[in-house]
PDB file of C-alpha atoms in Angstrom:
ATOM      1  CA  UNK A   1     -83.049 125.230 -29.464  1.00 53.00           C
ATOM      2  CA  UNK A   2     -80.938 127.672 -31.597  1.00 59.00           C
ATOM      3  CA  UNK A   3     -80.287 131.454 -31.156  1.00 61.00           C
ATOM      4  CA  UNK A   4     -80.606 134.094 -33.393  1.00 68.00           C
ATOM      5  CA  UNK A   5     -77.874 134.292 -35.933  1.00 74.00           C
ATOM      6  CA  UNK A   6     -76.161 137.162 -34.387  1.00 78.00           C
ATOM      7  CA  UNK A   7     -76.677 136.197 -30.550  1.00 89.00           C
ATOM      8  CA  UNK A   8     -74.176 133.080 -30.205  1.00 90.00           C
ATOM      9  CA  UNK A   9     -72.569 133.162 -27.290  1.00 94.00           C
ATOM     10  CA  UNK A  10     -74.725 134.089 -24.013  1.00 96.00           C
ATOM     11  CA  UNK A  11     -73.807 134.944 -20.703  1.00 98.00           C
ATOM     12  CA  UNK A  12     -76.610 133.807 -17.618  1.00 98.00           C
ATOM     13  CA  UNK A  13     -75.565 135.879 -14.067  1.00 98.00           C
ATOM     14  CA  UNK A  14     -77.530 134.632 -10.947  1.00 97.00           C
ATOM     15  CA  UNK A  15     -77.082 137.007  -7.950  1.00 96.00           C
ATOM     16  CA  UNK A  16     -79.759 135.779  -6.290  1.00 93.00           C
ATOM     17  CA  UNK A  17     -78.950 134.097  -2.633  1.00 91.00           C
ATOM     18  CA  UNK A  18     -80.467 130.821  -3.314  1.00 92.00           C
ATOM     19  CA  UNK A  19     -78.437 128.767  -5.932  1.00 94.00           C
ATOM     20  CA  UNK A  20     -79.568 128.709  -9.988  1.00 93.00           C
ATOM     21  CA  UNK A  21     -80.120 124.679  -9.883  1.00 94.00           C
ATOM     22  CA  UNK A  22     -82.595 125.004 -12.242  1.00 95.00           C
ATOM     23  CA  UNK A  23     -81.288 127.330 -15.201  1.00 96.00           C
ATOM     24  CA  UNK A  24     -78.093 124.969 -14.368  1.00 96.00           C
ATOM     25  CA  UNK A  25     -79.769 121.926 -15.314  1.00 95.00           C
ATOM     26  CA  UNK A  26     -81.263 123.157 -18.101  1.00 95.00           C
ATOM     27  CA  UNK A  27     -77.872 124.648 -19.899  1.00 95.00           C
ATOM     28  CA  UNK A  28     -75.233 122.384 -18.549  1.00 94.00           C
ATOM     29  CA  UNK A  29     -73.086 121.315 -21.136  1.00 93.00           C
ATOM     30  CA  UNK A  30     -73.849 124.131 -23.802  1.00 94.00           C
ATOM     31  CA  UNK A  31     -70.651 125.417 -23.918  1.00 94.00           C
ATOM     32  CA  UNK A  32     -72.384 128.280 -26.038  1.00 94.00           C
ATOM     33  CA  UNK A  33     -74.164 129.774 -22.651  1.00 96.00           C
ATOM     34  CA  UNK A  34     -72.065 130.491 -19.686  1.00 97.00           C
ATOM     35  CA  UNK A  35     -73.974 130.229 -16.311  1.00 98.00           C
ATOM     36  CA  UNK A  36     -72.343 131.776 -13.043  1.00 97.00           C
ATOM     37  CA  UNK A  37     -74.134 131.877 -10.068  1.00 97.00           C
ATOM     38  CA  UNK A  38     -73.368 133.459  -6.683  1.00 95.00           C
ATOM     39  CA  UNK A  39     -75.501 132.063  -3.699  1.00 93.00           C
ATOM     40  CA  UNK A  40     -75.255 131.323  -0.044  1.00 91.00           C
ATOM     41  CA  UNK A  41     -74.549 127.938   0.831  1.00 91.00           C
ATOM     42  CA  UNK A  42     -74.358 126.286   4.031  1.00 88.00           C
ATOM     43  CA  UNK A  43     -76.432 123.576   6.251  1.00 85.00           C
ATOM     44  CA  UNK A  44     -79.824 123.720   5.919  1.00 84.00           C
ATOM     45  CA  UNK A  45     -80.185 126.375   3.429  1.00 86.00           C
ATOM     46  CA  UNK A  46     -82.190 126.000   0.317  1.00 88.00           C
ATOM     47  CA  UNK A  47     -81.728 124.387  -2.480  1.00 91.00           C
ATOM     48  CA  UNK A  48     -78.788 122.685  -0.827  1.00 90.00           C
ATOM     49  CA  UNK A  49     -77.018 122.879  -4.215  1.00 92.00           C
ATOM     50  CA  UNK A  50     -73.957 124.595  -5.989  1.00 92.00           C
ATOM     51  CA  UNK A  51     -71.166 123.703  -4.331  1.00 91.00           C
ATOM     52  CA  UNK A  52     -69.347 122.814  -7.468  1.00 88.00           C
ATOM     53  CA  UNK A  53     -69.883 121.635 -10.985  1.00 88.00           C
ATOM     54  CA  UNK A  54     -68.355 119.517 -13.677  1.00 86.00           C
ATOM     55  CA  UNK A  55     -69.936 121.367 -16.729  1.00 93.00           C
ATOM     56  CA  UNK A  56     -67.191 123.648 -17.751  1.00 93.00           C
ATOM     57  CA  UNK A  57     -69.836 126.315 -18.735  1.00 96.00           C
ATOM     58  CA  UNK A  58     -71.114 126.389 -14.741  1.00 97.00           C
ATOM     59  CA  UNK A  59     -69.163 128.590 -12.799  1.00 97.00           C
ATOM     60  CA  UNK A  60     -70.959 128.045  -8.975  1.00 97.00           C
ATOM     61  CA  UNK A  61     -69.425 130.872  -6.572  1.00 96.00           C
ATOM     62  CA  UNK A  62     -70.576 129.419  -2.885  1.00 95.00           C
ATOM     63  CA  UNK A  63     -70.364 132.228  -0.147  1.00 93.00           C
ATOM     64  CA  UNK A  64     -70.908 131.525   3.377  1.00 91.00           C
ATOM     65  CA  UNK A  65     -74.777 132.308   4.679  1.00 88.00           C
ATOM     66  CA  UNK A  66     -74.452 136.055   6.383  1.00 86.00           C
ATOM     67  CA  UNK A  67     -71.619 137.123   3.402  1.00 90.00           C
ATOM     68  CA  UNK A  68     -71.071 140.673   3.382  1.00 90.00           C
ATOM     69  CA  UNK A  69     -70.182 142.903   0.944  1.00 92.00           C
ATOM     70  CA  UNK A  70     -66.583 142.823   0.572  1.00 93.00           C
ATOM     71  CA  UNK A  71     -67.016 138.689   0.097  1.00 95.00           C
ATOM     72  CA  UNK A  72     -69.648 139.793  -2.436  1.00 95.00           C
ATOM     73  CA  UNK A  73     -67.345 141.804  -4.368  1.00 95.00           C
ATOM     74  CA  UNK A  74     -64.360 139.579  -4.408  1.00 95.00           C
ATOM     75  CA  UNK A  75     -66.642 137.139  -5.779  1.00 96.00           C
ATOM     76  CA  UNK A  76     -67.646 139.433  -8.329  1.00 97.00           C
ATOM     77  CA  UNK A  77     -64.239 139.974  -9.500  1.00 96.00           C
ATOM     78  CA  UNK A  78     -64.087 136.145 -10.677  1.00 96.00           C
ATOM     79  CA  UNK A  79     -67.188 136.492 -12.221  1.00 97.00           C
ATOM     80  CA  UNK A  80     -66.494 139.720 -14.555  1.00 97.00           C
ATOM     81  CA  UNK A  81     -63.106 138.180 -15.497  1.00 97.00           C
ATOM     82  CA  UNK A  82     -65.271 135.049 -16.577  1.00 97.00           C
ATOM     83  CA  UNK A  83     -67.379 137.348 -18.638  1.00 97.00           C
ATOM     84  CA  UNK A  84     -64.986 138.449 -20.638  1.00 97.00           C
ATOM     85  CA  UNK A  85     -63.593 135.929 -21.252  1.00 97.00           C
ATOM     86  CA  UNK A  86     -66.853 134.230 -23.161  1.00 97.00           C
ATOM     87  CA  UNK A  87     -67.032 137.417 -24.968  1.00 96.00           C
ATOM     88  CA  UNK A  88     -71.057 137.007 -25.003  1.00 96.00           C
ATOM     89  CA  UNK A  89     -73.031 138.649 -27.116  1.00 95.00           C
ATOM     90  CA  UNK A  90     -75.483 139.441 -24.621  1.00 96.00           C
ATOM     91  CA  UNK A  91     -75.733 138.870 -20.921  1.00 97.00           C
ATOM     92  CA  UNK A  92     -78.901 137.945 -18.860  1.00 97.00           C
ATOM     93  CA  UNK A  93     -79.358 138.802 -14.933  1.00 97.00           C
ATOM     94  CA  UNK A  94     -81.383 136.731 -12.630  1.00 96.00           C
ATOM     95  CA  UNK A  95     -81.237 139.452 -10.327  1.00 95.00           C
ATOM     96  CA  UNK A  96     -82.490 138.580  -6.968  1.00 91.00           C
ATOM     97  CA  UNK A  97     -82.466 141.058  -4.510  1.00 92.00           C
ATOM     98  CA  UNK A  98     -82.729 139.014  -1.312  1.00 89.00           C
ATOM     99  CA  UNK A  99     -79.412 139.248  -0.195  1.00 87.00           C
ATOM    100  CA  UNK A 100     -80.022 142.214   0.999  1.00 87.00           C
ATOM    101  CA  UNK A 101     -78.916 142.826   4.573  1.00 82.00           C
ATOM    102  CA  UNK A 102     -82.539 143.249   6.500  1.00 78.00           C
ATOM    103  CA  UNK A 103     -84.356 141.048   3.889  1.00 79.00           C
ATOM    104  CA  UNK A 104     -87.440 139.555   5.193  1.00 68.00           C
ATOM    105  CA  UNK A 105     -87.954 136.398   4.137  1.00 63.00           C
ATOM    106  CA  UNK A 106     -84.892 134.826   6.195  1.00 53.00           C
ATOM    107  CA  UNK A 107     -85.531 137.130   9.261  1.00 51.00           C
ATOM    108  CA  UNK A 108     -89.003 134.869   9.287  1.00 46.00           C
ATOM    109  CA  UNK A 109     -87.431 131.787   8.138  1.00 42.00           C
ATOM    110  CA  UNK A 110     -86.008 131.366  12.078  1.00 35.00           C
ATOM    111  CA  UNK A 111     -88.461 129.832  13.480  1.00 35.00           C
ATOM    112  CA  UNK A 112     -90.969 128.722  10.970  1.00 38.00           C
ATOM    113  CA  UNK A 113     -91.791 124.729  10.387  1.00 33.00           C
ATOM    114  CA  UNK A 114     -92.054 123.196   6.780  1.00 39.00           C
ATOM    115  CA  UNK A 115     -94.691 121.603   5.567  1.00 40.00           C
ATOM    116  CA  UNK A 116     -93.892 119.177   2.652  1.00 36.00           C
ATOM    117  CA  UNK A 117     -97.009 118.051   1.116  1.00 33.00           C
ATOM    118  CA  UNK A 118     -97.896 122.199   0.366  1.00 39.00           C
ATOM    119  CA  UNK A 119     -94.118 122.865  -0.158  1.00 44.00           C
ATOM    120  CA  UNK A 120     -95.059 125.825   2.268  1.00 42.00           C
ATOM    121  CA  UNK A 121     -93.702 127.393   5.489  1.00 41.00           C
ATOM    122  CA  UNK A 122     -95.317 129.392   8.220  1.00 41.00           C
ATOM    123  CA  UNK A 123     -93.776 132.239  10.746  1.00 39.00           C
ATOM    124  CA  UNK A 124     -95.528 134.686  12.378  1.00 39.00           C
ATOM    125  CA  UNK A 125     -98.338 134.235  10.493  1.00 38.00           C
ATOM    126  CA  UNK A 126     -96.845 134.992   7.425  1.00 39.00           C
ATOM    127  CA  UNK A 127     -96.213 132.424   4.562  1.00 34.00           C
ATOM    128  CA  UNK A 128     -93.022 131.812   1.970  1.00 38.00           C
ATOM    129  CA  UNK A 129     -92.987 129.418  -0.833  1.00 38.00           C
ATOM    130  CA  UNK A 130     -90.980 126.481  -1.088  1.00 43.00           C
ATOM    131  CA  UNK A 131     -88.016 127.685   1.198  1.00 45.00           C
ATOM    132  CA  UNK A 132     -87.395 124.524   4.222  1.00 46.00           C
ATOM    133  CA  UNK A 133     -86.714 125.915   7.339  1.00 44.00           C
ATOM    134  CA  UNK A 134     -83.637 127.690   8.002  1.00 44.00           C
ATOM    135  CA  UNK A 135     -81.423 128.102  11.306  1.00 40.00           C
ATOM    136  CA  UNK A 136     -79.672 131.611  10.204  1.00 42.00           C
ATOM    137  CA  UNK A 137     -80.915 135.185  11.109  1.00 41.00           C
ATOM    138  CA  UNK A 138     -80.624 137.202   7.750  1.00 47.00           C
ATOM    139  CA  UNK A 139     -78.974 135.084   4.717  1.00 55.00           C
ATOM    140  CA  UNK A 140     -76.473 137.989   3.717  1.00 73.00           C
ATOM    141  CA  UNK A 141     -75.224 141.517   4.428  1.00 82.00           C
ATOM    142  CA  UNK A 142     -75.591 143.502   1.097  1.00 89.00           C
ATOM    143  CA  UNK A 143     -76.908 146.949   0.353  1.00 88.00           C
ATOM    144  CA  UNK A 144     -78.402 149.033  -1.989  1.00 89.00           C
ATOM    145  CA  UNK A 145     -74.882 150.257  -2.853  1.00 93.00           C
ATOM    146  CA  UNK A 146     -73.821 147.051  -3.597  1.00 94.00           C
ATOM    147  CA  UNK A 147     -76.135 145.644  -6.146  1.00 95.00           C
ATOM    148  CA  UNK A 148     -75.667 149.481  -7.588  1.00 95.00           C
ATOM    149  CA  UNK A 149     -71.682 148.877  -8.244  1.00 95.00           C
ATOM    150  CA  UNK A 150     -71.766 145.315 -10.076  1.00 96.00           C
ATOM    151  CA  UNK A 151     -74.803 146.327 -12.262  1.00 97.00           C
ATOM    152  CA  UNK A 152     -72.209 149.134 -13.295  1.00 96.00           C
ATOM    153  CA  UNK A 153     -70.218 146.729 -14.015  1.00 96.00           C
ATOM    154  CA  UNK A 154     -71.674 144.586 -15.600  1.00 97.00           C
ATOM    155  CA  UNK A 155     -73.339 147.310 -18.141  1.00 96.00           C
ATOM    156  CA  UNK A 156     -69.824 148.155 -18.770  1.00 95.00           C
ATOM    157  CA  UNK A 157     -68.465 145.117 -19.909  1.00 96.00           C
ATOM    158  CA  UNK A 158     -71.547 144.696 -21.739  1.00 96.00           C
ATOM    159  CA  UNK A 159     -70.814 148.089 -23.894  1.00 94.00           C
ATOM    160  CA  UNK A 160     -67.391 146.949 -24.319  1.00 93.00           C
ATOM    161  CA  UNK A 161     -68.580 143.064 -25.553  1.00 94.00           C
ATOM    162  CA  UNK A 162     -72.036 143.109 -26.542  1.00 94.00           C
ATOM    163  CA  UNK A 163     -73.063 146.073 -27.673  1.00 91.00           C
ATOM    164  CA  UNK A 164     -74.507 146.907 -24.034  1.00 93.00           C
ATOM    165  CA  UNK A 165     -76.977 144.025 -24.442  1.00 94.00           C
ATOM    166  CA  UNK A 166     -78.203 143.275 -20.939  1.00 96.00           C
ATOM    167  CA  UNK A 167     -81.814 141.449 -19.764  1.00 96.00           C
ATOM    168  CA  UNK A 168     -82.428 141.849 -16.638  1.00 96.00           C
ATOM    169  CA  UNK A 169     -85.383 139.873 -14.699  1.00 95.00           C
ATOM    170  CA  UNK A 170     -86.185 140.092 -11.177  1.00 94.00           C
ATOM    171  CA  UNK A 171     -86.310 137.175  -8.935  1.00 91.00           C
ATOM    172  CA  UNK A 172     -86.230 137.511  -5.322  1.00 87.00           C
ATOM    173  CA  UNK A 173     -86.854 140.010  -2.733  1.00 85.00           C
ATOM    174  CA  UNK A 174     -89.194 140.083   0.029  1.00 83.00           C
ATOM    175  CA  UNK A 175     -89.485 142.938   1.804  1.00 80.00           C
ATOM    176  CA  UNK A 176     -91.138 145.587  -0.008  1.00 80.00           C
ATOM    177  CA  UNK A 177     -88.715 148.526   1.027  1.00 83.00           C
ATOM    178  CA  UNK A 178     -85.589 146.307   0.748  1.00 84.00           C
ATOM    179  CA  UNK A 179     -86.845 145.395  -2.773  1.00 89.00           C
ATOM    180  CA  UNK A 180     -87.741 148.642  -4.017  1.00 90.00           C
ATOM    181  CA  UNK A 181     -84.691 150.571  -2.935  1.00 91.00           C
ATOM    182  CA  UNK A 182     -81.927 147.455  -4.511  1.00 93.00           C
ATOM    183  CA  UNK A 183     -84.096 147.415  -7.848  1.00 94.00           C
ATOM    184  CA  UNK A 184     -83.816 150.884  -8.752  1.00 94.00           C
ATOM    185  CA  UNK A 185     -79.991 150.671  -7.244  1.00 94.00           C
ATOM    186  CA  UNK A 186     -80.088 147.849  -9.699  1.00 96.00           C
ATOM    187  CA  UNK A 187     -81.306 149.895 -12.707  1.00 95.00           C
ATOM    188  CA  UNK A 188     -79.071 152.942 -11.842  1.00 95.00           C
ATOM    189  CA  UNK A 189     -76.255 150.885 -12.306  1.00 95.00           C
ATOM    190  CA  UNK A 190     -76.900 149.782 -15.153  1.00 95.00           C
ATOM    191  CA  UNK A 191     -77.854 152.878 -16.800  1.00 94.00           C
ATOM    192  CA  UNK A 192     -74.997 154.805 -15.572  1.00 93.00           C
ATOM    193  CA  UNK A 193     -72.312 152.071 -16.052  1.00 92.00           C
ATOM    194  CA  UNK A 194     -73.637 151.890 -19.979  1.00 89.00           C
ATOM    195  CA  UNK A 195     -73.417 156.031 -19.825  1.00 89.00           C
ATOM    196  CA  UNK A 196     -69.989 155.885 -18.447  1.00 89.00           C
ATOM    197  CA  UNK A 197     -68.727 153.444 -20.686  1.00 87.00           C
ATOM    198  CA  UNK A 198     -70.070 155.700 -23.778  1.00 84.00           C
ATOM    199  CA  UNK A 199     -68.487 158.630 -22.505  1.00 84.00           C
ATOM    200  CA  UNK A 200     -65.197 157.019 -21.830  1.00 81.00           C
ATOM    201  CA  UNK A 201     -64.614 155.150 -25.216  1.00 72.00           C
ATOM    202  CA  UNK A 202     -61.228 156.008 -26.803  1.00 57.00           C
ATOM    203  CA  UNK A 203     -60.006 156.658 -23.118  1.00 52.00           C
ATOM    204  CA  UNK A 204     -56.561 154.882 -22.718  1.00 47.00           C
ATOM    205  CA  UNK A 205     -58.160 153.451 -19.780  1.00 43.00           C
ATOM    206  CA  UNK A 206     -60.826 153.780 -17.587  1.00 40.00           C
ATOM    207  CA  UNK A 207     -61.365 152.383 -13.450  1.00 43.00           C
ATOM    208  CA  UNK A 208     -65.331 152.395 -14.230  1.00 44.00           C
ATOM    209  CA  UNK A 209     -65.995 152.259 -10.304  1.00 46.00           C
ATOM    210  CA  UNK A 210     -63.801 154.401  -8.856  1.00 48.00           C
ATOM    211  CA  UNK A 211     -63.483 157.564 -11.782  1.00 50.00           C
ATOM    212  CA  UNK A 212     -67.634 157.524 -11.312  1.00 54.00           C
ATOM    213  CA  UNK A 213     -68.916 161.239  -9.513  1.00 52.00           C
ATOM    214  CA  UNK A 214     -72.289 159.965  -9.795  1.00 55.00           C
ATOM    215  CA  UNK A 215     -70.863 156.685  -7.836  1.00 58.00           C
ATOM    216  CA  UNK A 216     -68.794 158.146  -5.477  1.00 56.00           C
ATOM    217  CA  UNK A 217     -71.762 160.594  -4.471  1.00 59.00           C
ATOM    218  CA  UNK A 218     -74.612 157.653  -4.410  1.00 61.00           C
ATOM    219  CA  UNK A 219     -72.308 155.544  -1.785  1.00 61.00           C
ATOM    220  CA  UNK A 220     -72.012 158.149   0.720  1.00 60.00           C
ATOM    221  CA  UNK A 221     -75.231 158.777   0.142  1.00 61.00           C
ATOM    222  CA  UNK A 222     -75.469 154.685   0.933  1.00 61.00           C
ATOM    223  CA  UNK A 223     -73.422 155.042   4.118  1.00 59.00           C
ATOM    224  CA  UNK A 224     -75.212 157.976   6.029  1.00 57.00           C
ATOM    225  CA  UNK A 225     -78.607 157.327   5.333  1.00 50.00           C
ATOM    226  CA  UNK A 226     -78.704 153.414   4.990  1.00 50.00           C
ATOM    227  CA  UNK A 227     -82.597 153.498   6.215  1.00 44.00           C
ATOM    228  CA  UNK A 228     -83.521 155.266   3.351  1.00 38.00           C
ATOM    229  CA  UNK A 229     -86.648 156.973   3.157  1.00 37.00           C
ATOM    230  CA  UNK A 230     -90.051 156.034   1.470  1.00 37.00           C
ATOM    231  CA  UNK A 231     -89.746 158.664  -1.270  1.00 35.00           C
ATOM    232  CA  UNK A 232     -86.946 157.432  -2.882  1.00 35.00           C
ATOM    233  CA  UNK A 233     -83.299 156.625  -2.892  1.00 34.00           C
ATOM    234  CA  UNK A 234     -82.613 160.265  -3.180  1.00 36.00           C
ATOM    235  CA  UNK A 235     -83.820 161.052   0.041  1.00 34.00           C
ATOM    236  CA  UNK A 236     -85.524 163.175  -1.235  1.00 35.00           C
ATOM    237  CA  UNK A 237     -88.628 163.139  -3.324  1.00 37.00           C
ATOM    238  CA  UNK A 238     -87.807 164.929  -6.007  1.00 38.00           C
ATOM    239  CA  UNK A 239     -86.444 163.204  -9.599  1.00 38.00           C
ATOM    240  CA  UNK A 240     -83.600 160.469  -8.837  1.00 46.00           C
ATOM    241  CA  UNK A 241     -79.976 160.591 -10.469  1.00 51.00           C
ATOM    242  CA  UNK A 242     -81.430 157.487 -11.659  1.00 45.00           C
ATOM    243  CA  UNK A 243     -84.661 158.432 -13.397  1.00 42.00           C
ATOM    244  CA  UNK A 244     -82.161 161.023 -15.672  1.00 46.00           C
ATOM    245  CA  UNK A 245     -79.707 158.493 -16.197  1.00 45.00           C
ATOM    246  CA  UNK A 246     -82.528 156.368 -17.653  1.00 41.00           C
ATOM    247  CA  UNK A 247     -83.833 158.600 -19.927  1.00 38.00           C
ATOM    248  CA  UNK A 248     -80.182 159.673 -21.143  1.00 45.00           C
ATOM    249  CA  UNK A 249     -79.738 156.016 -21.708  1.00 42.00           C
ATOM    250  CA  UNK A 250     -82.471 155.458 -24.302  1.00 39.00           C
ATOM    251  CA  UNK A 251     -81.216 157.934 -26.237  1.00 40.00           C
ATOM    252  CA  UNK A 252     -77.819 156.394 -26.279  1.00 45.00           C
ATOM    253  CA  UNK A 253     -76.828 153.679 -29.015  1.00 41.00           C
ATOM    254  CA  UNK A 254     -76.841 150.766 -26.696  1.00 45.00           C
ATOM    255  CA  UNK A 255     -79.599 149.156 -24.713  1.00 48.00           C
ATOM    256  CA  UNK A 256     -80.386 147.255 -21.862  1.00 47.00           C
ATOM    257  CA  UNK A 257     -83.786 145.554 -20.980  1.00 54.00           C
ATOM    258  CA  UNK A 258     -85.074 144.926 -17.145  1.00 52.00           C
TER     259      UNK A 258
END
């Protein structure tokens, strides 16, 4: 395979909590597409992979199952300074959203048994595919907030690099709540970290996190109402911060695709 003439040099960021083994396998060695992937690791938990790598273009960031956010973030750190540095012309999330603190596909993981001929497993009568058993209650501690902050990020250093090319595609998540409320965290960030980054050009410098209103205001928001409510991450009901800073975004120069 080939890319297009103008798309060279691709960036691949896997935030899901299970380890990228297979979008490893498939670009290790193309020193063209940097992969990074941050995952839980730890006994019994699946795949059981990404520990390390010898592939220069595989950056594996292994946190310890139940990581919270500050680990998150730290990790995080590595991984934007890695970005940069492959100055990609665009970047491509697999963003998984089941590191999320109360998601529910490791709360019923504790006590289910595996059944390898169907590559099922079974608790409380509900059913997950191809995930062994695990001996951990909850895989990770992140929020909403979280997944909000690096997708800023991220659509930041994408304005600045890439011309604020960004795919994003979701992966996991399995609690319908949990999933709903990190995606659109998910797409806020990005939109507002591609808004902030157009607003800010020609600034002598910028702290894209902290200088944020919109930021600032959406993680207190975060912090006294973490159970937010079914109409939105608002709390309200009415249009989101997110919703407006969608529709500003399309009418900005740069782009980003979820």
């Amino acid at each position: 395979y080939r890319y297009p003439q103008r798309i060279r040099r691709v960036v691949i960021f896997d935030f899901d909590v299970h380890h990228g083994n297979g979008t490893e396998e498939i670009f290790m060695h193309d020193d063209d597409v940097l992969f990074i992937s941050i995952h839980a690791y730890g006994e019994g938990f699946y795949p059981a992979s990404g520990l390390d790598s010898e592939a220069r273009n595989i950056v594996n960031i292994p946190l310890p199952i139940g990581f919270k956010s500050n680990e998150f973030h730290n990790a995080c750190e590595q991984v934007y300074r890695r970005i940069e540095h492959h100055n990609p012309d665009i970047i491509f999330l697999s963003a998984g959203m089941d590191a999320r603190e109360d998601d529910t596909i490791m709360k019923d993981s504790v006590e289910e048994t595996y059944e390898s001929n169907s590559r099922k497993t079974r608790s409380n009568g509900r059913m997950s595919w191809g995930m062994p058993p695990c001996s951990c209650q909850g895989s990770a501690g992140l929020s909403g907030f979280d997944y909000l902050s690096m997708s800023f990020k991220i659509a930041a250093i994408a304005h600045k690099f890439c011309q604020g090319r960004v795919v994003s595609v979701l992966e996991g998540g399995y609690g319908k709540r949990g999933l709903s409320e990190c995606s659109v965290a998910h797409l806020e960030g990005l939109a507002q970290g591609n808004l902030h980054a157009v607003a800010c050009e020609g600034w002598p410098s910028t702290s894209f996190i902290d200088d944020s209103p919109s930021l600032s205001r959406r993680k207190a928001e975060d912090d006294d109402n973490d159970d937010c409510n079914d109409n939105g991450l608002d709390g309200g009901g009415g249009t989101s911060d997110a919703a407006a800073a969608a529709i500003a975004a399309a009418a900005s120069p740069t782009r980003f695709v979820a």
